[in-house]
PDB file of C-alpha atoms in Angstrom:
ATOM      1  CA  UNK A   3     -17.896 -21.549 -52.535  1.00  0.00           C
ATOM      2  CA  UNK A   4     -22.166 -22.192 -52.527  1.00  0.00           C
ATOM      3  CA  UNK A   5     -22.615 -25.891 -51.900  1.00  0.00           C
ATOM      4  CA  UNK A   6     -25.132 -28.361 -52.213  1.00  0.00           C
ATOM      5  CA  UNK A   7     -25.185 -30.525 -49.060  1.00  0.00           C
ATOM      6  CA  UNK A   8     -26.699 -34.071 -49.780  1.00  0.00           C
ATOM      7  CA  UNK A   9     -28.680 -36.149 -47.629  1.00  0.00           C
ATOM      8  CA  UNK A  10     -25.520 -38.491 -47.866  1.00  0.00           C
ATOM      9  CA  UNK A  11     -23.448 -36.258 -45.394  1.00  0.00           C
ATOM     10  CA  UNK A  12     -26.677 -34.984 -43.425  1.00  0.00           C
ATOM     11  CA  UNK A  13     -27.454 -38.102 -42.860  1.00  0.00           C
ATOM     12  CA  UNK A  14     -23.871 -39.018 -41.539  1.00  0.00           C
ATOM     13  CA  UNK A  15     -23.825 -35.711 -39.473  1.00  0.00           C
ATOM     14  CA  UNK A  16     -27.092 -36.801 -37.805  1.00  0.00           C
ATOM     15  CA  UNK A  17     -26.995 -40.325 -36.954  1.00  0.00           C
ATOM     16  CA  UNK A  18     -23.735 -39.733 -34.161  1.00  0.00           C
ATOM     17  CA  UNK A  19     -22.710 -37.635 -31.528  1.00  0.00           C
ATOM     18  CA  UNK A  20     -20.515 -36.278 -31.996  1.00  0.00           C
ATOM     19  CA  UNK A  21     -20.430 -36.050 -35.832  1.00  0.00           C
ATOM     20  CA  UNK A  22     -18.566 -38.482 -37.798  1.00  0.00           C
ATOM     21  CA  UNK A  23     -15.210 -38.016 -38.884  1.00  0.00           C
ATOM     22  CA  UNK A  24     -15.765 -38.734 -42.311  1.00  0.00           C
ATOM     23  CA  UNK A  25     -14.138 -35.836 -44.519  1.00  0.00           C
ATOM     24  CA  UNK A  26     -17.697 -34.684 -46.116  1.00  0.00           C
ATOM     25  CA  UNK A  27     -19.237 -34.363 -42.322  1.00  0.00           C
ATOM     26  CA  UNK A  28     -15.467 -32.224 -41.327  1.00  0.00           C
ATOM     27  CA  UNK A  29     -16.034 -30.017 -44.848  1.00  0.00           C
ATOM     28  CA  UNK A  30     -19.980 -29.326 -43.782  1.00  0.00           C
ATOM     29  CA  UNK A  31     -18.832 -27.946 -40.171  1.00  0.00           C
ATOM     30  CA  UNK A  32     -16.253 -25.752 -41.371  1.00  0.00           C
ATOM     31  CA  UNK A  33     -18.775 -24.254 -44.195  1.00  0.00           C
ATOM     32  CA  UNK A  34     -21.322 -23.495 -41.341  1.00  0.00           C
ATOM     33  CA  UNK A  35     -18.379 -22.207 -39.364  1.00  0.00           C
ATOM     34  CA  UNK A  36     -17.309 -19.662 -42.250  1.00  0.00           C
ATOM     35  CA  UNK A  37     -20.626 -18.820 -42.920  1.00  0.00           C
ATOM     36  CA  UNK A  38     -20.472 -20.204 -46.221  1.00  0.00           C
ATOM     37  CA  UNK A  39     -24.027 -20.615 -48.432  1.00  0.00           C
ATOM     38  CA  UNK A  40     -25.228 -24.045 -48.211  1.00  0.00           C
ATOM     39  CA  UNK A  41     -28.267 -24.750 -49.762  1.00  0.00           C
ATOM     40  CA  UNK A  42     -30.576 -28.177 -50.418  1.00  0.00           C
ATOM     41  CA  UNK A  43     -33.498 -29.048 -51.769  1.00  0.00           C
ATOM     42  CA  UNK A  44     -36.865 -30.578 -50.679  1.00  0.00           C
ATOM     43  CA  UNK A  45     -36.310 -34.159 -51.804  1.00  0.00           C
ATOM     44  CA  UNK A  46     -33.159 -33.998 -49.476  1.00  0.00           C
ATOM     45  CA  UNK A  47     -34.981 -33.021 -46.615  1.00  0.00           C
ATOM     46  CA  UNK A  48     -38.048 -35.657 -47.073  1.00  0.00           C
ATOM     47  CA  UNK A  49     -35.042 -38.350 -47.674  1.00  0.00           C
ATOM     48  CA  UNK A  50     -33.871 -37.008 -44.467  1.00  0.00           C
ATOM     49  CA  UNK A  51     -36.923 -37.120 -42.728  1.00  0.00           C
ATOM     50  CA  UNK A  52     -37.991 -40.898 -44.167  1.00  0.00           C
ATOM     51  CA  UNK A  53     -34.570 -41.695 -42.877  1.00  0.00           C
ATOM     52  CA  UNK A  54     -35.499 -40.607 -39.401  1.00  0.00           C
ATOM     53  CA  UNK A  55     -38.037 -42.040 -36.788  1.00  0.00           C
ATOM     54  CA  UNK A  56     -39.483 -40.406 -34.064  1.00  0.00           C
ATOM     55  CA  UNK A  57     -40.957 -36.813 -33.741  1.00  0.00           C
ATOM     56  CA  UNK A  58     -37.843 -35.876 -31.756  1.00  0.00           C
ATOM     57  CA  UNK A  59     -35.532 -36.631 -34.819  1.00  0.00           C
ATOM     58  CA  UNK A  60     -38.361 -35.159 -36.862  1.00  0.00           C
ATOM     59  CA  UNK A  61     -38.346 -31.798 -35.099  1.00  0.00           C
ATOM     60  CA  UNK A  62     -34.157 -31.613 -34.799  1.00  0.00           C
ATOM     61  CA  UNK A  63     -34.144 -31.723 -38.246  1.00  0.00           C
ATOM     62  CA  UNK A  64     -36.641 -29.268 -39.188  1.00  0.00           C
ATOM     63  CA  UNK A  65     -35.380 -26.776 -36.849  1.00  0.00           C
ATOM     64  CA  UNK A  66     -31.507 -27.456 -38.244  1.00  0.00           C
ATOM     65  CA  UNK A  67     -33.016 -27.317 -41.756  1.00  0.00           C
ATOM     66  CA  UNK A  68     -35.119 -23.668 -40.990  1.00  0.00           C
ATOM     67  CA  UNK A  69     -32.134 -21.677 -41.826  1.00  0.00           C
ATOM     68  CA  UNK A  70     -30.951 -23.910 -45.109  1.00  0.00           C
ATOM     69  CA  UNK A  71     -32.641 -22.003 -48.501  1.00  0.00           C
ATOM     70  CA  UNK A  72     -34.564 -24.519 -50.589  1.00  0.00           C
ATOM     71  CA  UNK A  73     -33.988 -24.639 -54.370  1.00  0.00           C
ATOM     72  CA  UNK A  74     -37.451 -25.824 -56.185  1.00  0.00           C
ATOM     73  CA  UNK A  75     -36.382 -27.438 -59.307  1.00  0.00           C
ATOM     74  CA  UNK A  76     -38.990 -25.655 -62.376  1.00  0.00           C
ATOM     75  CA  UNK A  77     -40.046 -28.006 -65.448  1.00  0.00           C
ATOM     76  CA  UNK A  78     -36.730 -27.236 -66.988  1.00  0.00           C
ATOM     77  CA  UNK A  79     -34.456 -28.637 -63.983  1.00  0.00           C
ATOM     78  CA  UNK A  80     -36.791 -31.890 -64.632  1.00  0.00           C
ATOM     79  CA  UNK A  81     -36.351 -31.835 -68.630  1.00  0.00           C
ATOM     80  CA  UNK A  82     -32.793 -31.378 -68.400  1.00  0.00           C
ATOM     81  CA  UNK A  83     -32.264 -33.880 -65.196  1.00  0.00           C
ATOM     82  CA  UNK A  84     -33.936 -36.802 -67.790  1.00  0.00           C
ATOM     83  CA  UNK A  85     -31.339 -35.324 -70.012  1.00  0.00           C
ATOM     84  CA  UNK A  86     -28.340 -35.906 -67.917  1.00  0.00           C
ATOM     85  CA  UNK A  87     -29.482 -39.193 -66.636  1.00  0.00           C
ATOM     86  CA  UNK A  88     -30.145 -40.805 -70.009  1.00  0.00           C
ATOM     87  CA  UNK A  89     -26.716 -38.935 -71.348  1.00  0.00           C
ATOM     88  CA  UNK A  90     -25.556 -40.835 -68.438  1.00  0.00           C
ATOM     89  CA  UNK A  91     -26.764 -44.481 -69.426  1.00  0.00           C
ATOM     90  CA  UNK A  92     -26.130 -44.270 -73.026  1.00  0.00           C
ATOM     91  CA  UNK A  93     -22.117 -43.780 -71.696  1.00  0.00           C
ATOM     92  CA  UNK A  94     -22.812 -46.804 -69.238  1.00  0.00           C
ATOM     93  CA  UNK A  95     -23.115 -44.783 -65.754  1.00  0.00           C
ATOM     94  CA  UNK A  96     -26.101 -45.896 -63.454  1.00  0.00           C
ATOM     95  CA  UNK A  97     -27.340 -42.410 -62.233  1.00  0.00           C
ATOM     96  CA  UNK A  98     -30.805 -42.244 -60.088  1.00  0.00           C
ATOM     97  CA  UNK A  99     -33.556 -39.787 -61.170  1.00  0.00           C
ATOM     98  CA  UNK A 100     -33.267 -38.095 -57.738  1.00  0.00           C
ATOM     99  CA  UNK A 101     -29.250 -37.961 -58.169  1.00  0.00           C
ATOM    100  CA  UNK A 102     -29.744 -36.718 -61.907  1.00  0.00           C
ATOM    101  CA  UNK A 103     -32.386 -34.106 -60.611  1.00  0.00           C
ATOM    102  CA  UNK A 104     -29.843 -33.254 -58.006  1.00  0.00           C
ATOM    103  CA  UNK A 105     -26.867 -32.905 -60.144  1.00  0.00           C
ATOM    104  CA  UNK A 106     -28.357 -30.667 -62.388  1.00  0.00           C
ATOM    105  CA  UNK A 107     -30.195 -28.080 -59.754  1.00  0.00           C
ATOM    106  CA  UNK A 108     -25.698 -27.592 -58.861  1.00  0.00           C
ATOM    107  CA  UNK A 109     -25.594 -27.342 -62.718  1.00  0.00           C
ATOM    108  CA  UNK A 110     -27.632 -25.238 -62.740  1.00  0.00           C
ATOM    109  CA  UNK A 111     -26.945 -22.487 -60.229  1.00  0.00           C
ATOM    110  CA  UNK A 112     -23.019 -22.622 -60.539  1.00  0.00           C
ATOM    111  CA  UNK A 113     -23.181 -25.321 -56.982  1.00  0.00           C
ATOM    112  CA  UNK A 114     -20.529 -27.705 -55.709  1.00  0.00           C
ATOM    113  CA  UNK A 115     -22.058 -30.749 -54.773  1.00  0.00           C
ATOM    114  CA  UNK A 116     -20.597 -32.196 -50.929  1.00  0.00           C
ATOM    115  CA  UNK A 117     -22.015 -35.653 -50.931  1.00  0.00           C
ATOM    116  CA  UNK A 118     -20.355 -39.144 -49.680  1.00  0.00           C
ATOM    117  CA  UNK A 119     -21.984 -41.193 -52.659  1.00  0.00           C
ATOM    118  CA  UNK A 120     -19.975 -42.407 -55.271  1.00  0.00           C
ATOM    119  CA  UNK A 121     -22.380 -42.000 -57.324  1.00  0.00           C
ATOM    120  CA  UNK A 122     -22.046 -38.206 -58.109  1.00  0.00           C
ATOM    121  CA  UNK A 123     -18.524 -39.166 -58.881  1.00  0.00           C
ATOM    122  CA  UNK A 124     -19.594 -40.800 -62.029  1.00  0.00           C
ATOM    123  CA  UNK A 125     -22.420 -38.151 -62.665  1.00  0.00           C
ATOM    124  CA  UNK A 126     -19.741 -35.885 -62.863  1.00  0.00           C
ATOM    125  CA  UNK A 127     -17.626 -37.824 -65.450  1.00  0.00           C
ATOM    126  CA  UNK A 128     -20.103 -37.151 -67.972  1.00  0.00           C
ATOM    127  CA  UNK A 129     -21.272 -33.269 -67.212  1.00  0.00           C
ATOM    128  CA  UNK A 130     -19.489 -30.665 -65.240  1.00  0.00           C
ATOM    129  CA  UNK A 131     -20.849 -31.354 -62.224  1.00  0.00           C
ATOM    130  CA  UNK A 132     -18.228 -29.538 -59.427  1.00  0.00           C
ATOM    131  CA  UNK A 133     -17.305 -31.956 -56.888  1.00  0.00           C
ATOM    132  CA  UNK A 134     -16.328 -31.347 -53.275  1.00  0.00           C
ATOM    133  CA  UNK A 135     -12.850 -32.556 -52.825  1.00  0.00           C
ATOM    134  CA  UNK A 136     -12.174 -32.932 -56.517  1.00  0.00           C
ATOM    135  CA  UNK A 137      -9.451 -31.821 -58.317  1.00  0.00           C
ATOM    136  CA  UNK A 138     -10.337 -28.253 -60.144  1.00  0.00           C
TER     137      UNK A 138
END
């Protein structure tokens, strides 16, 4: 399984030592372990890093986030993302444009989305968003 890690769970496996328990933190470590493809995108890591003060918490998470491939959304990710997210509020869900952006870049390249917001639970009521933890 490829998934899309977002800042959600980094964020939750950076802020303690040791990690927190929380099942999307536990799922993260054992894809590193297994060598799994995780992959993220640059609005993730900037959330990451506006979420972060200090150059010491700056520079732990570049280094950690060297080895993680980027996905750069093209025009069409965007087109299709305004798609989603106004798909989204005509059927009543609240979905962000980062989260709709988000959503579709796994749409797009077949990803399972490991997050610990809600709100990608609702995304994926109205696309086929693939879910970490969700029933298949």
């Amino acid at each position: 399984m490829s998934l899309f890690v977002d800042t959600s769970v980094w964020s939750l496996a950076f802020r303690r030592e040791p990690p927190s328990a929380a099942g999307e933190v536990q799922a993260l470590i054992k894809a590193i372990e297994a060598g799994e493809l995780i992959l993220t995108t640059g609005l993730v890591l900037q959330e990451l890093l506006q979420g972060f003060l200090g150059a010491k918490a700056q520079a732990q998470i570049l280094d950690r986030f060297s080895a993680i491939p980027l996905i750069v959304p093209d025009r069409t990710d965007h087109i299709e993302a305004a798609a989603l997210r106004n798909h989204c509020r005509r059927a009543g869900v609240q979905a962000g444009t980062i989260d709709a952006l988000l959503a579709q870049l796994c749409l797009r390249h077949g990803l399972t989305m490991l997050s610990a917001d809600d709100d990608f639970g609702h995304i994926a009521g109205q696309c086929a968003l693939k879910l970490w933890g969700a029933p298949t």
